[in-house]
Amino acid sequence: MSLRAFCLFAILVLVLMFTNILASEFSTMTMTSLGNETDRYALLEFKKQITDDPLEALSSWNDSLHFCHWRGVTCGRRHQRVVSLYLEGQRLVGTLSPYIGNLTFLRSINLDNYSFRGTIPQEVGRLFRLQYISLTNNTFRGELPINLTQCNNLKMLSIRNNKLSGMIPPELGFMPKLSEIHLNKNYFTGRIPPSLSNLSTLTGLILSFNGLEGSIPEELGKLTGLEYIMIGVNNLSGMFPHSLYNLSSLNHIGLTYNQIHGSFPPNIGLTLPNLNRLQVEFNQFTGEIPVSFGNISGLEIFSAGGNNLFGPIHVDFGGLKDLWTLAIAWNKLGAGKEDDLGFLTSLTNSTRLEKLELFGNNFGGTLPNSIGNFSTTIQYFLLEKNQISGNIPLGIENLINLSILSLRDNLLSGSIPPGIGKLKNLRVLDMQNNTLSGEIPSSLGNLTFLYYLSLKNNKLTGSIPSSLGNCQHLKIVFLSHNNLVGIIPKEVFGLSSLSHFYLHFNSLSSPIHLEIGKLQSIEELTFFGNKLSGKIPNSIGNCLSLHKLYMGDNLLEGNIPPSLSSLKGIEVLDLSQNNLSGQIPKDLENLQYLQKLNLSFNNLEGEVPTEGVFGNASAISVDGNDKLCGGIIELHLPTCSTTDLKRKNTMSKKVRAIMIVVPVFLLICSLAVYKGILNQVDKVVAIKVLNLQQPRASKSFMTECSALRNIRHRNLVKILTSCSSLDSKGNDFKALVFEFMSNGSLEMWLHPDMDVQNNLRELNILQRLNIATDVASVMDYLHHHCQIPVVHCDLKPSNILLDDDMSAHSMAQVARCQHMGMCTAMESSYWRCSQEKDQQMKCSKLHRFAKMAFPEEVMKILDPKLLPMNGVGEETEEETRLNFGSLGNVMDKLQEFIAPVIRIGIQCSAESPKERMDINDVARELNQIREAFLGIVIEAHQVRPTIQSY
Ligand SMILES: *[C@@H]1O[C@H](CO)[C@@H](O)[C@H](O)[C@H]1NC(C)=O
Ligand SMILES: *[C@@H]1O[C@H](CO)[C@@H](O)[C@H](O)[C@H]1NC(C)=O
Ligand SMILES: *[C@@H]1O[C@H](CO)[C@@H](O)[C@H](O)[C@H]1NC(C)=O
Ligand SMILES: *[C@@H]1O[C@H](CO)[C@@H](O)[C@H](O)[C@H]1NC(C)=O
Ligand SMILES: *[C@@H]1O[C@H](CO)[C@@H](O)[C@H](O)[C@H]1NC(C)=O
């Protein structure tokens, strides 16, 4: 029994991953003549190739004006010929006409941020006066035209962020005036041409984000005017040429993510005195960090994480006033001895310091008290995975702008400084795996932005401060493996954002407060190995997001609350080793996702059910309950007496009652629907006015509404209420009131340009994965877990609404599509939407596109906004900085997650519905991918509430 995942869903998955390839077609107009015929004609031909002009940038390009006055066109005063074409950011869509080559007086072309497709015409080679060409942020394909290298006056060549491929033409090296080459973010392959060393005028070379290989040519050392070289994220290897260390003009070296090796020469600080950025993360540099670094007084960024640097650091950073990033994680730095961190004191002079990443090294000794004198600009202080011992200096409380503080996996002792509560901007606080003692400071409650808190595996005592309930952004909390006592404060249960809460292996006691039911977002909850007593509150059934609940090894008593069967998403339920008594609630059979149920070593009695999870002997454990009977044969329990069987019959009546309600609900789907937003005093809601033409539908309106309310899923837009009255004309007026989703529709996020006010909106990978997972989960629910399979029929980005947390909610426009006249019966009781033609075409286009790239090339088709740009000198480098990347080769890591998502997209959009995946599998797999991704993100401390890039 399986309903196939729909093409529509696949579109969504694919669109989420490459929003950049959709384009539409429009027509153009013609005009009459004025001015110089050749140039005018060439410009008109240029315009002809523009298929979409959303901002009407070219509306002035008509015969009512001389072309010299057309927007973006500048002419020479004397001869009235076009000398510059400047149409940056006009969002034009089209191809670049070869007629451009006729504008022979052109000196400068700027067509940045278009949606130009196709190739760059060879005719540009005729523009012999050209000095400046910038075609950044387009989708030009094919090779860089060789003829362009005939433009002997060219100074600036900027074709960043396109899809150019092939080799970088060696002929570039013979252009007499070329001073800047920006070819980053393309698909260039092959070597960096040694001929570039002939460009005596060259000041800048950016080739990052390509597929270049081989070594960096030693000859580049001849470029004595070179100021920046950025070649990160390629496959370059070999030794970093020593000749480059002598280019005193250099101020920026970016080599991130290659396999370049070598060591820094001891005199680097003397030969490269002008350096302000040295970014060599994730290469194979070895050796020590030379003391002469202390002479590079203008150094702003030194990032060398993920290399093989070793030894103690003796650099005096006291003269580096502008240093704001020192990122040397994942090396073998330090000697594992006292005073390894002595150099930190010299950083107190760096008044712009923001990032200090020292994790994953061999630093020993204690943290100097001087860290309290760091500039308050510091935001990231990451020291985990070293051998740092001693106390945490009290002065840490001065660093009031800290956003991430990670001290985990060290040998720290003493107590957590009470002043930690002064770090009001803290989002991640991680001190797990140390030997910290004393109580958890109640001042933690002042950290209202805190998102991730881990204190697990220490020697903390005392109780959990109730003030934690003030940290309204808390999502993930690890307090396990300590010696905590007392109650679990009910205030903590008021944290509606909390999704992962780990308390196992402590000595917590007393009954669990019934407010636990307020944990709306909780997914994993671990209480095992404590001394909790009393009954399990029935309110636990309200924690509808729960996946894993571990309550074993406590002193809990009373019945297993029947409400547990409302936890539809639960996968693991462990109530073992308590004093629970009574029957096993039979409804647990209905928990579709339950894979592990451990009820062993309690005092349970009566019949063990046989359906659902109970049908799989390896998934359940009921040992150590002497009074249980029945169950599947593998359990070897005694058979039950007849009294047990009576209960079974009363149960099945309840199921039948539910079956009656659902068909009534289906009527509602045939209504025409309007939208509106009502801004009330206390609540913003969305309203759908129903046009009730059919008498039958009208009659049962209230019944339908209540039935619709029964279709519940955390990702379906909730119906809050309904209203029914007469409108001004005395007609029946009925409306449904929905939750208002503050973040608008997915459509607006995928195509931010449609939202002029808010064009900075961007979705990161995690958010996209969350959305895909949420949508799959709704579809799975509608297909498989409603009493009658329900088909959505109108799944598209504009119908996916995003709430405050950026969780996706599908409008509950569910329908049994037959009523809408757009369905064909597929399999006996299932329905399939027939999609509109263009959606089908879009889908098959995306399908083919994705299939061609899968699996090796998927990173190349990914929405470029999702690519990491860490440290390669892109304009957006800091905003999109990929913290998560500091764990390894980020592209590989990303591919690990992206490839399976694309595969799901491809499989869901297979032409024949029979070949498509079951949405059930889709939901499960997406969830696994998301969890794994989240796991890595958490692992790497990238858990930031306002995750910018991932
Ligand atoms: C157009 O340009 C050509 C070539 O420079 C020139 O011969 C011709 O006179 C110009 N015509 C006008 C109308 O400006
Ligand atoms: C301009 O360029 C096009 C295409 O490259 C060419 O066919 C045309 O003859 C050229 N000359 C004039 C005067 O338009
Ligand atoms: C490209 O350059 C070659 C060599 O100068 C020339 O023969 C050819 O016509 C040029 N192509 C175009 C389209 O201008
Ligand atoms: C290209 O696009 C990126 C990202 O959208 C943007 O940050 C950058 O400013 C653009 N570059 C240019 C030259 O406009
Ligand atoms: C800070 O800089 C001053 C000179 O500007 C220097 O005398 C002092 O030693 C430096 N402090 C540290 C801690 O390096």
PDB file of N, CA and C and ligand atoms in Angstrom, residues 88-89 110-114 132 134-138 158 160-161 185 759-760 762 864-865 869 874-877 879-880, ligand 4:
ATOM      1  N   GLU A  88      24.224  47.970 -14.473  1.00  0.00           N
ATOM      2  CA  GLU A  88      24.348  47.109 -13.300  1.00  0.00           C
ATOM      3  C   GLU A  88      23.032  47.012 -12.538  1.00  0.00           C
ATOM      4  N   GLY A  89      22.733  45.802 -12.092  1.00  0.00           N
ATOM      5  CA  GLY A  89      21.624  45.614 -11.158  1.00  0.00           C
ATOM      6  C   GLY A  89      20.252  45.850 -11.739  1.00  0.00           C
ATOM      7  N   ASN A 110      29.549  47.537 -17.991  1.00  0.00           N
ATOM      8  CA  ASN A 110      29.200  46.943 -16.706  1.00  0.00           C
ATOM      9  C   ASN A 110      27.796  46.366 -16.797  1.00  0.00           C
ATOM     10  N   LEU A 111      27.738  45.064 -16.802  1.00  0.00           N
ATOM     11  CA  LEU A 111      26.446  44.372 -16.859  1.00  0.00           C
ATOM     12  C   LEU A 111      26.303  43.454 -15.650  1.00  0.00           C
ATOM     13  N   ASP A 112      26.776  43.925 -14.482  1.00  0.00           N
ATOM     14  CA  ASP A 112      26.709  43.098 -13.276  1.00  0.00           C
ATOM     15  C   ASP A 112      25.267  42.813 -12.886  1.00  0.00           C
ATOM     16  N   ASN A 113      25.097  41.667 -12.274  1.00  0.00           N
ATOM     17  CA  ASN A 113      23.821  41.297 -11.658  1.00  0.00           C
ATOM     18  C   ASN A 113      22.657  41.244 -12.634  1.00  0.00           C
ATOM     19  N   TYR A 114      22.900  40.740 -13.813  1.00  0.00           N
ATOM     20  CA  TYR A 114      21.841  40.434 -14.764  1.00  0.00           C
ATOM     21  C   TYR A 114      21.511  38.966 -14.638  1.00  0.00           C
ATOM     22  N   TYR A 132      37.554  48.356 -19.449  1.00  0.00           N
ATOM     23  CA  TYR A 132      36.932  47.842 -18.247  1.00  0.00           C
ATOM     24  C   TYR A 132      35.742  46.982 -18.662  1.00  0.00           C
ATOM     25  N   SER A 134      32.934  44.302 -16.858  1.00  0.00           N
ATOM     26  CA  SER A 134      32.471  43.621 -15.661  1.00  0.00           C
ATOM     27  C   SER A 134      31.129  42.950 -15.940  1.00  0.00           C
ATOM     28  N   LEU A 135      31.138  41.638 -15.863  1.00  0.00           N
ATOM     29  CA  LEU A 135      29.932  40.849 -16.155  1.00  0.00           C
ATOM     30  C   LEU A 135      29.564  39.976 -14.951  1.00  0.00           C
ATOM     31  N   THR A 136      29.899  40.474 -13.776  1.00  0.00           N
ATOM     32  CA  THR A 136      29.706  39.710 -12.549  1.00  0.00           C
ATOM     33  C   THR A 136      28.236  39.332 -12.308  1.00  0.00           C
ATOM     34  N   ASN A 137      28.061  38.182 -11.667  1.00  0.00           N
ATOM     35  CA  ASN A 137      26.727  37.705 -11.286  1.00  0.00           C
ATOM     36  C   ASN A 137      25.793  37.541 -12.482  1.00  0.00           C
ATOM     37  N   ASN A 138      26.237  36.787 -13.450  1.00  0.00           N
ATOM     38  CA  ASN A 138      25.365  36.394 -14.555  1.00  0.00           C
ATOM     39  C   ASN A 138      25.459  34.888 -14.705  1.00  0.00           C
ATOM     40  N   SER A 158      36.459  41.448 -15.119  1.00  0.00           N
ATOM     41  CA  SER A 158      35.749  40.902 -13.962  1.00  0.00           C
ATOM     42  C   SER A 158      34.542  40.096 -14.436  1.00  0.00           C
ATOM     43  N   ARG A 160      33.160  37.487 -12.438  1.00  0.00           N
ATOM     44  CA  ARG A 160      32.930  36.620 -11.282  1.00  0.00           C
ATOM     45  C   ARG A 160      31.540  36.019 -11.329  1.00  0.00           C
ATOM     46  N   ASN A 161      31.411  34.919 -10.643  1.00  0.00           N
ATOM     47  CA  ASN A 161      30.103  34.300 -10.445  1.00  0.00           C
ATOM     48  C   ASN A 161      29.312  34.123 -11.734  1.00  0.00           C
ATOM     49  N   LYS A 185      34.499  32.018  -8.850  1.00  0.00           N
ATOM     50  CA  LYS A 185      33.165  31.413  -8.935  1.00  0.00           C
ATOM     51  C   LYS A 185      32.737  31.130 -10.371  1.00  0.00           C
ATOM     52  N   ASN A 759      14.888  42.620   0.092  1.00  0.00           N
ATOM     53  CA  ASN A 759      15.645  41.770  -0.809  1.00  0.00           C
ATOM     54  C   ASN A 759      16.920  41.188  -0.207  1.00  0.00           C
ATOM     55  N   LEU A 760      17.075  41.336   1.092  1.00  0.00           N
ATOM     56  CA  LEU A 760      18.243  40.704   1.705  1.00  0.00           C
ATOM     57  C   LEU A 760      17.921  39.326   2.256  1.00  0.00           C
ATOM     58  N   GLU A 762      17.509  35.610   2.763  1.00  0.00           N
ATOM     59  CA  GLU A 762      18.120  34.416   2.192  1.00  0.00           C
ATOM     60  C   GLU A 762      17.877  33.239   3.115  1.00  0.00           C
ATOM     61  N   PRO A 864      24.111  29.150  -5.675  1.00  0.00           N
ATOM     62  CA  PRO A 864      25.418  29.635  -5.216  1.00  0.00           C
ATOM     63  C   PRO A 864      25.349  30.337  -3.853  1.00  0.00           C
ATOM     64  N   LYS A 865      24.183  30.799  -3.497  1.00  0.00           N
ATOM     65  CA  LYS A 865      24.052  31.447  -2.198  1.00  0.00           C
ATOM     66  C   LYS A 865      24.358  30.475  -1.061  1.00  0.00           C
ATOM     67  N   MET A 869      31.918  30.788   1.464  1.00  0.00           N
ATOM     68  CA  MET A 869      32.849  31.703   0.825  1.00  0.00           C
ATOM     69  C   MET A 869      33.923  32.100   1.810  1.00  0.00           C
ATOM     70  N   GLU A 874      35.585  37.247  -1.093  1.00  0.00           N
ATOM     71  CA  GLU A 874      34.355  37.678  -1.730  1.00  0.00           C
ATOM     72  C   GLU A 874      33.768  38.843  -0.953  1.00  0.00           C
ATOM     73  N   GLU A 875      32.964  39.604  -1.619  1.00  0.00           N
ATOM     74  CA  GLU A 875      32.376  40.752  -0.962  1.00  0.00           C
ATOM     75  C   GLU A 875      31.506  40.349   0.236  1.00  0.00           C
ATOM     76  N   THR A 876      30.941  39.142   0.182  1.00  0.00           N
ATOM     77  CA  THR A 876      30.038  38.740   1.243  1.00  0.00           C
ATOM     78  C   THR A 876      30.715  37.807   2.252  1.00  0.00           C
ATOM     79  N   GLU A 877      32.022  37.765   2.196  1.00  0.00           N
ATOM     80  CA  GLU A 877      32.683  36.684   2.901  1.00  0.00           C
ATOM     81  C   GLU A 877      32.310  36.562   4.381  1.00  0.00           C
ATOM     82  N   GLU A 879      29.546  37.701   6.049  1.00  0.00           N
ATOM     83  CA  GLU A 879      28.159  37.332   6.308  1.00  0.00           C
ATOM     84  C   GLU A 879      27.939  35.848   6.066  1.00  0.00           C
ATOM     85  N   THR A 880      28.568  35.349   5.022  1.00  0.00           N
ATOM     86  CA  THR A 880      28.299  33.972   4.658  1.00  0.00           C
ATOM     87  C   THR A 880      29.368  33.052   5.202  1.00  0.00           C
TER      88      THR A 880
HETATM   89  C1  LIG B   4      27.074  39.546  -6.735  1.00  0.00           C
HETATM   90  O1  LIG B   4      26.144  38.862  -5.930  1.00  0.00           O
HETATM   91  C2  LIG B   4      26.506  38.800  -4.579  1.00  0.00           C
HETATM   92  C3  LIG B   4      25.557  37.886  -3.863  1.00  0.00           C
HETATM   93  O2  LIG B   4      24.279  38.014  -4.356  1.00  0.00           O
HETATM   94  C4  LIG B   4      26.510  40.210  -4.010  1.00  0.00           C
HETATM   95  O3  LIG B   4      26.820  40.191  -2.658  1.00  0.00           O
HETATM   96  C5  LIG B   4      27.531  41.017  -4.753  1.00  0.00           C
HETATM   97  O4  LIG B   4      27.525  42.332  -4.298  1.00  0.00           O
HETATM   98  C6  LIG B   4      27.281  40.981  -6.244  1.00  0.00           C
HETATM   99  N1  LIG B   4      28.411  41.536  -6.922  1.00  0.00           N
HETATM  100  C7  LIG B   4      28.355  42.643  -7.624  1.00  0.00           C
HETATM  101  C8  LIG B   4      29.625  43.095  -8.250  1.00  0.00           C
HETATM  102  O5  LIG B   4      27.336  43.270  -7.761  1.00  0.00           O
END
